[in-house]
PDB file of C-alpha atoms in Angstrom:
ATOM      1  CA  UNK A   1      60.530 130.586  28.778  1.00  0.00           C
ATOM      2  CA  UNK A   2      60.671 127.432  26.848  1.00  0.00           C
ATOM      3  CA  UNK A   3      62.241 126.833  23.936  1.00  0.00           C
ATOM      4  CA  UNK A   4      60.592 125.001  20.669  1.00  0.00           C
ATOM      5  CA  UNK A   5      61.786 121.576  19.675  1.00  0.00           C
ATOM      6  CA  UNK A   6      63.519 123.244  16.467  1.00  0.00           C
ATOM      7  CA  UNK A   7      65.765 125.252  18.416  1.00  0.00           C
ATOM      8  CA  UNK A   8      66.511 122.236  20.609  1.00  0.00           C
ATOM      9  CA  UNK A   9      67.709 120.196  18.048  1.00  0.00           C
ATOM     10  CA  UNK A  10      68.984 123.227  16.450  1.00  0.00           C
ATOM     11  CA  UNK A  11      71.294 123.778  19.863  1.00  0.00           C
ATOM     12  CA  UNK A  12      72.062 119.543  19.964  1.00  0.00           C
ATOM     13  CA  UNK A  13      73.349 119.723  16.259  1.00  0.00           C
ATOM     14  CA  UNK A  14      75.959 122.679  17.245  1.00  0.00           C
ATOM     15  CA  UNK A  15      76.894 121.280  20.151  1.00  0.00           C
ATOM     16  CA  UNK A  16      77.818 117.892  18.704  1.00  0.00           C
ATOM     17  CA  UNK A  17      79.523 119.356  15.829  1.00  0.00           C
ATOM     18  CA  UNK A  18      81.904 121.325  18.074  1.00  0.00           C
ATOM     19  CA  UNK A  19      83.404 118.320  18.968  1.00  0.00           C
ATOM     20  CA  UNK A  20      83.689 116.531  15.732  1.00  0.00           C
ATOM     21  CA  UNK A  21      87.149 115.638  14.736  1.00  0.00           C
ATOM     22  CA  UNK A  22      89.114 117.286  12.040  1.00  0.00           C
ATOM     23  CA  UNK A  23      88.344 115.631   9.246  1.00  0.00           C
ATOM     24  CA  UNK A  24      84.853 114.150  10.569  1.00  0.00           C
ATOM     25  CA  UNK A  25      81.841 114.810   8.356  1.00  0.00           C
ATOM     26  CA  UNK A  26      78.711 114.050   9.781  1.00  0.00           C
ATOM     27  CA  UNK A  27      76.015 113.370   7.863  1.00  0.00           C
ATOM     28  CA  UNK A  28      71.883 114.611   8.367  1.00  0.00           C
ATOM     29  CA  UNK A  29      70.770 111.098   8.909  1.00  0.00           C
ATOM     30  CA  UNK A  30      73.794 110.313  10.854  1.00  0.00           C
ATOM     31  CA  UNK A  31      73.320 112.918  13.785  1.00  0.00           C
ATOM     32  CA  UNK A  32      69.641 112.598  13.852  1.00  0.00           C
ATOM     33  CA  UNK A  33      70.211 109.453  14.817  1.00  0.00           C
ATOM     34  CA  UNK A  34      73.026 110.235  17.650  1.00  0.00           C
ATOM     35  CA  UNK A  35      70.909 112.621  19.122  1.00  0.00           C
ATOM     36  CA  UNK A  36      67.598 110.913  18.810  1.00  0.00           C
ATOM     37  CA  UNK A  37      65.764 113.239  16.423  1.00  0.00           C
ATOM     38  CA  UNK A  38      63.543 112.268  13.686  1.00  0.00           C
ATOM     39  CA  UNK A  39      65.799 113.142   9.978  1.00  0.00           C
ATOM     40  CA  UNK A  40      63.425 115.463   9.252  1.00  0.00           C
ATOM     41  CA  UNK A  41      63.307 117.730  12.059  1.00  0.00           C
ATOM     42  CA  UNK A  42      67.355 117.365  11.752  1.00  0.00           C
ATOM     43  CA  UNK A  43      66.990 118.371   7.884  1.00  0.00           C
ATOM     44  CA  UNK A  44      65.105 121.422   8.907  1.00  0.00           C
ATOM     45  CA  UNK A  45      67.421 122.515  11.644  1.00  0.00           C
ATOM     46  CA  UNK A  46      70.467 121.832   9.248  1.00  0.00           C
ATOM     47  CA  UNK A  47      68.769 123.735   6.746  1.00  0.00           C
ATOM     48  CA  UNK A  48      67.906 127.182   8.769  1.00  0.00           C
ATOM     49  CA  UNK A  49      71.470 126.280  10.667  1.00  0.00           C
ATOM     50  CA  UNK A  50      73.159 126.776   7.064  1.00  0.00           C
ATOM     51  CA  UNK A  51      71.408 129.901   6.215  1.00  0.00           C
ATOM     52  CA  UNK A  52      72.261 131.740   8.957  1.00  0.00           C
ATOM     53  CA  UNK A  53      75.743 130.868   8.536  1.00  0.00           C
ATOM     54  CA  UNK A  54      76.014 128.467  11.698  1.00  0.00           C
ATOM     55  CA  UNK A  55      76.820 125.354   9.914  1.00  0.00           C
ATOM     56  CA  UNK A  56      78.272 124.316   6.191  1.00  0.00           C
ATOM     57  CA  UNK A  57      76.271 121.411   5.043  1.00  0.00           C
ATOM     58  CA  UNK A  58      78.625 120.089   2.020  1.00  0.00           C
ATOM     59  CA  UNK A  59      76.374 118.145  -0.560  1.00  0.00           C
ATOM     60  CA  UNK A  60      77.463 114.883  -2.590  1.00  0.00           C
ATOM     61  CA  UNK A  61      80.462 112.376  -1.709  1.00  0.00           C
ATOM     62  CA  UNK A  62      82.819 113.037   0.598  1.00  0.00           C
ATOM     63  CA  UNK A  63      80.129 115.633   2.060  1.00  0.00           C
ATOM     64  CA  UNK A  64      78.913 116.077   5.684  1.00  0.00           C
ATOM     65  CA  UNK A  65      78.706 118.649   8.036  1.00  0.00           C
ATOM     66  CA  UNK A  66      80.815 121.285   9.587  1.00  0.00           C
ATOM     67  CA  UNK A  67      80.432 124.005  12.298  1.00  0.00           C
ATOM     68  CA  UNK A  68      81.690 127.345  10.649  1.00  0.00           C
ATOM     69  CA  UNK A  69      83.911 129.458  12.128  1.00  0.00           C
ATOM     70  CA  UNK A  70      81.023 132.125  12.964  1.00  0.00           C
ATOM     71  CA  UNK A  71      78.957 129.275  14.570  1.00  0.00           C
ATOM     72  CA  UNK A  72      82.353 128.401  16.415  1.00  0.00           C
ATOM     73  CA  UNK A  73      81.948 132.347  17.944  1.00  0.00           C
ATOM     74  CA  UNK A  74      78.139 132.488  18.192  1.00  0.00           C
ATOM     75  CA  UNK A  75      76.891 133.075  21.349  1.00  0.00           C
ATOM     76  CA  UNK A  76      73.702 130.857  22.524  1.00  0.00           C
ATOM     77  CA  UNK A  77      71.921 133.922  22.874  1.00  0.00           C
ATOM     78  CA  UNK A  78      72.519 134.605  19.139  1.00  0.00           C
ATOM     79  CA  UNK A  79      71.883 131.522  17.819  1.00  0.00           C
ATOM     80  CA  UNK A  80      68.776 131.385  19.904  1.00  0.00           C
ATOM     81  CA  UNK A  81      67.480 134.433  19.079  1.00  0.00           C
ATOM     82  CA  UNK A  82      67.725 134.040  15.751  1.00  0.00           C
ATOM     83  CA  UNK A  83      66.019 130.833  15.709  1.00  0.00           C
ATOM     84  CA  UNK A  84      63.280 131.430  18.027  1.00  0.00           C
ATOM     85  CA  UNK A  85      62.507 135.177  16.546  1.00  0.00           C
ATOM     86  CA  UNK A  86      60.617 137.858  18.145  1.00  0.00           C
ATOM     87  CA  UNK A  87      57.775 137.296  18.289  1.00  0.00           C
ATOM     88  CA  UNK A  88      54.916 137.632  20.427  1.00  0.00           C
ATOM     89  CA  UNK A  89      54.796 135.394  23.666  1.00  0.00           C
ATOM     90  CA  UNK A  90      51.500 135.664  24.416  1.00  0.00           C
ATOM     91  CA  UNK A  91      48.487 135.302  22.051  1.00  0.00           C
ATOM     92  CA  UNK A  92      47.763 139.332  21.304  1.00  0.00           C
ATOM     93  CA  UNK A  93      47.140 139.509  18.055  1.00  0.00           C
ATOM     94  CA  UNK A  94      45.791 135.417  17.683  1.00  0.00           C
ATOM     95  CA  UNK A  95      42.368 135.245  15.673  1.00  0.00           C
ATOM     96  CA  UNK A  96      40.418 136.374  17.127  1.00  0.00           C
ATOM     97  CA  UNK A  97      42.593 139.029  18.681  1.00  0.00           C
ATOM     98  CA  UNK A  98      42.994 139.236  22.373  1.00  0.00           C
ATOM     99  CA  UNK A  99      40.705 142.107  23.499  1.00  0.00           C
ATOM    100  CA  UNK A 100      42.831 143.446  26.460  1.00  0.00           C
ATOM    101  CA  UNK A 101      45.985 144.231  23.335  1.00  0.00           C
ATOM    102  CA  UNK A 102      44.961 147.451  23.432  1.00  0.00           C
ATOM    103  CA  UNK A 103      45.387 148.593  27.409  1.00  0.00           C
ATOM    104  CA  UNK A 104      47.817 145.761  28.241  1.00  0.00           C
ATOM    105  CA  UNK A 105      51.136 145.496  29.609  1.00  0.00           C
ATOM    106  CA  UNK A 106      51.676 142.082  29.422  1.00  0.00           C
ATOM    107  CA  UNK A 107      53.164 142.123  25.838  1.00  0.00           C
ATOM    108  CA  UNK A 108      55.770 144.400  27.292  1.00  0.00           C
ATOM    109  CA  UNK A 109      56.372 142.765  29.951  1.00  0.00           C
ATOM    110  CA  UNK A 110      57.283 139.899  28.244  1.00  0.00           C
ATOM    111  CA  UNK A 111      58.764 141.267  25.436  1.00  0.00           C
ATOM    112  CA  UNK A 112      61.357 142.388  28.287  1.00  0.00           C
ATOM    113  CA  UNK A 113      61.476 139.136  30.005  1.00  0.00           C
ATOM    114  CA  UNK A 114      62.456 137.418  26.831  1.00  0.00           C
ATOM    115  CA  UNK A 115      65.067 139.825  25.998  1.00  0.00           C
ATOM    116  CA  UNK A 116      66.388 139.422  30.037  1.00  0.00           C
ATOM    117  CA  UNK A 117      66.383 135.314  28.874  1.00  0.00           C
ATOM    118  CA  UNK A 118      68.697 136.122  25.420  1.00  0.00           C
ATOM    119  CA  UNK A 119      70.824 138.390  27.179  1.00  0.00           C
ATOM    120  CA  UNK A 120      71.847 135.881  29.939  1.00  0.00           C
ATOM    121  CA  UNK A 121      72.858 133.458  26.866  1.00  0.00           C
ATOM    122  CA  UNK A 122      74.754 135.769  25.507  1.00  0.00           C
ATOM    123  CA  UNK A 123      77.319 135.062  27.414  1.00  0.00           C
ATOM    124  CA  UNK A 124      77.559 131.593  27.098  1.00  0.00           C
ATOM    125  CA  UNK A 125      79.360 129.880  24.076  1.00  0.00           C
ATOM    126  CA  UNK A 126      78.979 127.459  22.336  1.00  0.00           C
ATOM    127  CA  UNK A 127      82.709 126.127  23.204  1.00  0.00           C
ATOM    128  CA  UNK A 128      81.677 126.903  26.672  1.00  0.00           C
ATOM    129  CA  UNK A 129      78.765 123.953  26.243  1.00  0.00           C
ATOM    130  CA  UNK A 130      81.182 121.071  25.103  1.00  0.00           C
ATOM    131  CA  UNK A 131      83.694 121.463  27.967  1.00  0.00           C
ATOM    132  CA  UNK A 132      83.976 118.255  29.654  1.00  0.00           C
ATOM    133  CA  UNK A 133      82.029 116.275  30.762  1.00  0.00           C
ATOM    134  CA  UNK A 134      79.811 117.145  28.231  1.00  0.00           C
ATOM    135  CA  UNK A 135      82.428 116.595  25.764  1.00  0.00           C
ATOM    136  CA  UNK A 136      82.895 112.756  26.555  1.00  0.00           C
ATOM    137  CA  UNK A 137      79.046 112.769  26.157  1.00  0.00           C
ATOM    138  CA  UNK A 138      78.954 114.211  22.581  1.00  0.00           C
ATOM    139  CA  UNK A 139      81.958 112.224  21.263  1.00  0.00           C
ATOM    140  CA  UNK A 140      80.236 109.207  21.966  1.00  0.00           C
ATOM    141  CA  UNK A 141      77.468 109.299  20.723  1.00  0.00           C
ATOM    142  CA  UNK A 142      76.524 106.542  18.210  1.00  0.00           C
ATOM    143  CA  UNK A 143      73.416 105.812  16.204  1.00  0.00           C
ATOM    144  CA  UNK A 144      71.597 103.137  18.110  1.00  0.00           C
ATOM    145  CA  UNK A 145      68.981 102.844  15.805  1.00  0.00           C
ATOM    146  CA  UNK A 146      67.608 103.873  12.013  1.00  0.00           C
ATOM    147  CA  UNK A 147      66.604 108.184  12.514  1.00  0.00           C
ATOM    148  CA  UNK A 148      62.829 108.079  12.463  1.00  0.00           C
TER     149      UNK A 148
END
């Protein structure tokens, strides 16, 4: 299974906040540039992110972003679940409709396969991620360049 772009970012934006400093507030523009993602893709993952209660994104002066205590305890199979949904892998119900939907067992099959995928990251943390020496990694990170 592959995941989308979002919920690569999405995973890149958690596991760089995990290792921000007390006190550091990064901003949207600021780790889209670190990690080499256009703003707005990094606006959009920040956005879903702070709806589901993964990250605080603190508006004006002084603001930035923070990894919430929940998104501290999320598993990667919950945060990946959430972001990538349920639905169908293959195209059953695409326009037109596949016309096997009816007699197949492919949709099952990887309905389970996907489920088999989130349950072996549901034992991985996100703490787990930023252990060294991808710690070092995510510290340093600087913004070579203007975010696209």
């Amino acid at each position: 299974m592959r995941l989308t772009a979002f919920t690569d970012v999405s995973l890149r934006l958690v596991m760089r906040l995990a290792v921000a400093e007390e006190g550091e507030l990064l901003t949207t523009r600021t780790v889209a540039g670190m990690l080499a993602v256009p703003y707005t893709h990094m606006a959009k993952a920040v956005a879903r992110l702070s709806e589901a209660g993964i990250v605080e994104a603190r508006r004006g002066r002084g603001g930035g972003l923070l990894l919430t205590d929940r998104g501290r305890r999320a598993s990667v199979g919950e945060i990946v679940r959430d972001l990538e949904g349920d639905g169908d892998l293959a195209g059953c119900e695409d326009d037109p409709p596949c016309p096997l939907r009816a007699a197949c067992r492919l949709r099952v099959a990887l309905r389970e396969a996907r489920e088999a995928f989130y349950a072996s990251l549901d034992g991985v943390t996100v703490q787990s991620l930023v252990t060294q020496p991808a710690q070092d990694v995510l510290v340093l990170l600087a913004s070579p360049r203007t975010p696209r």
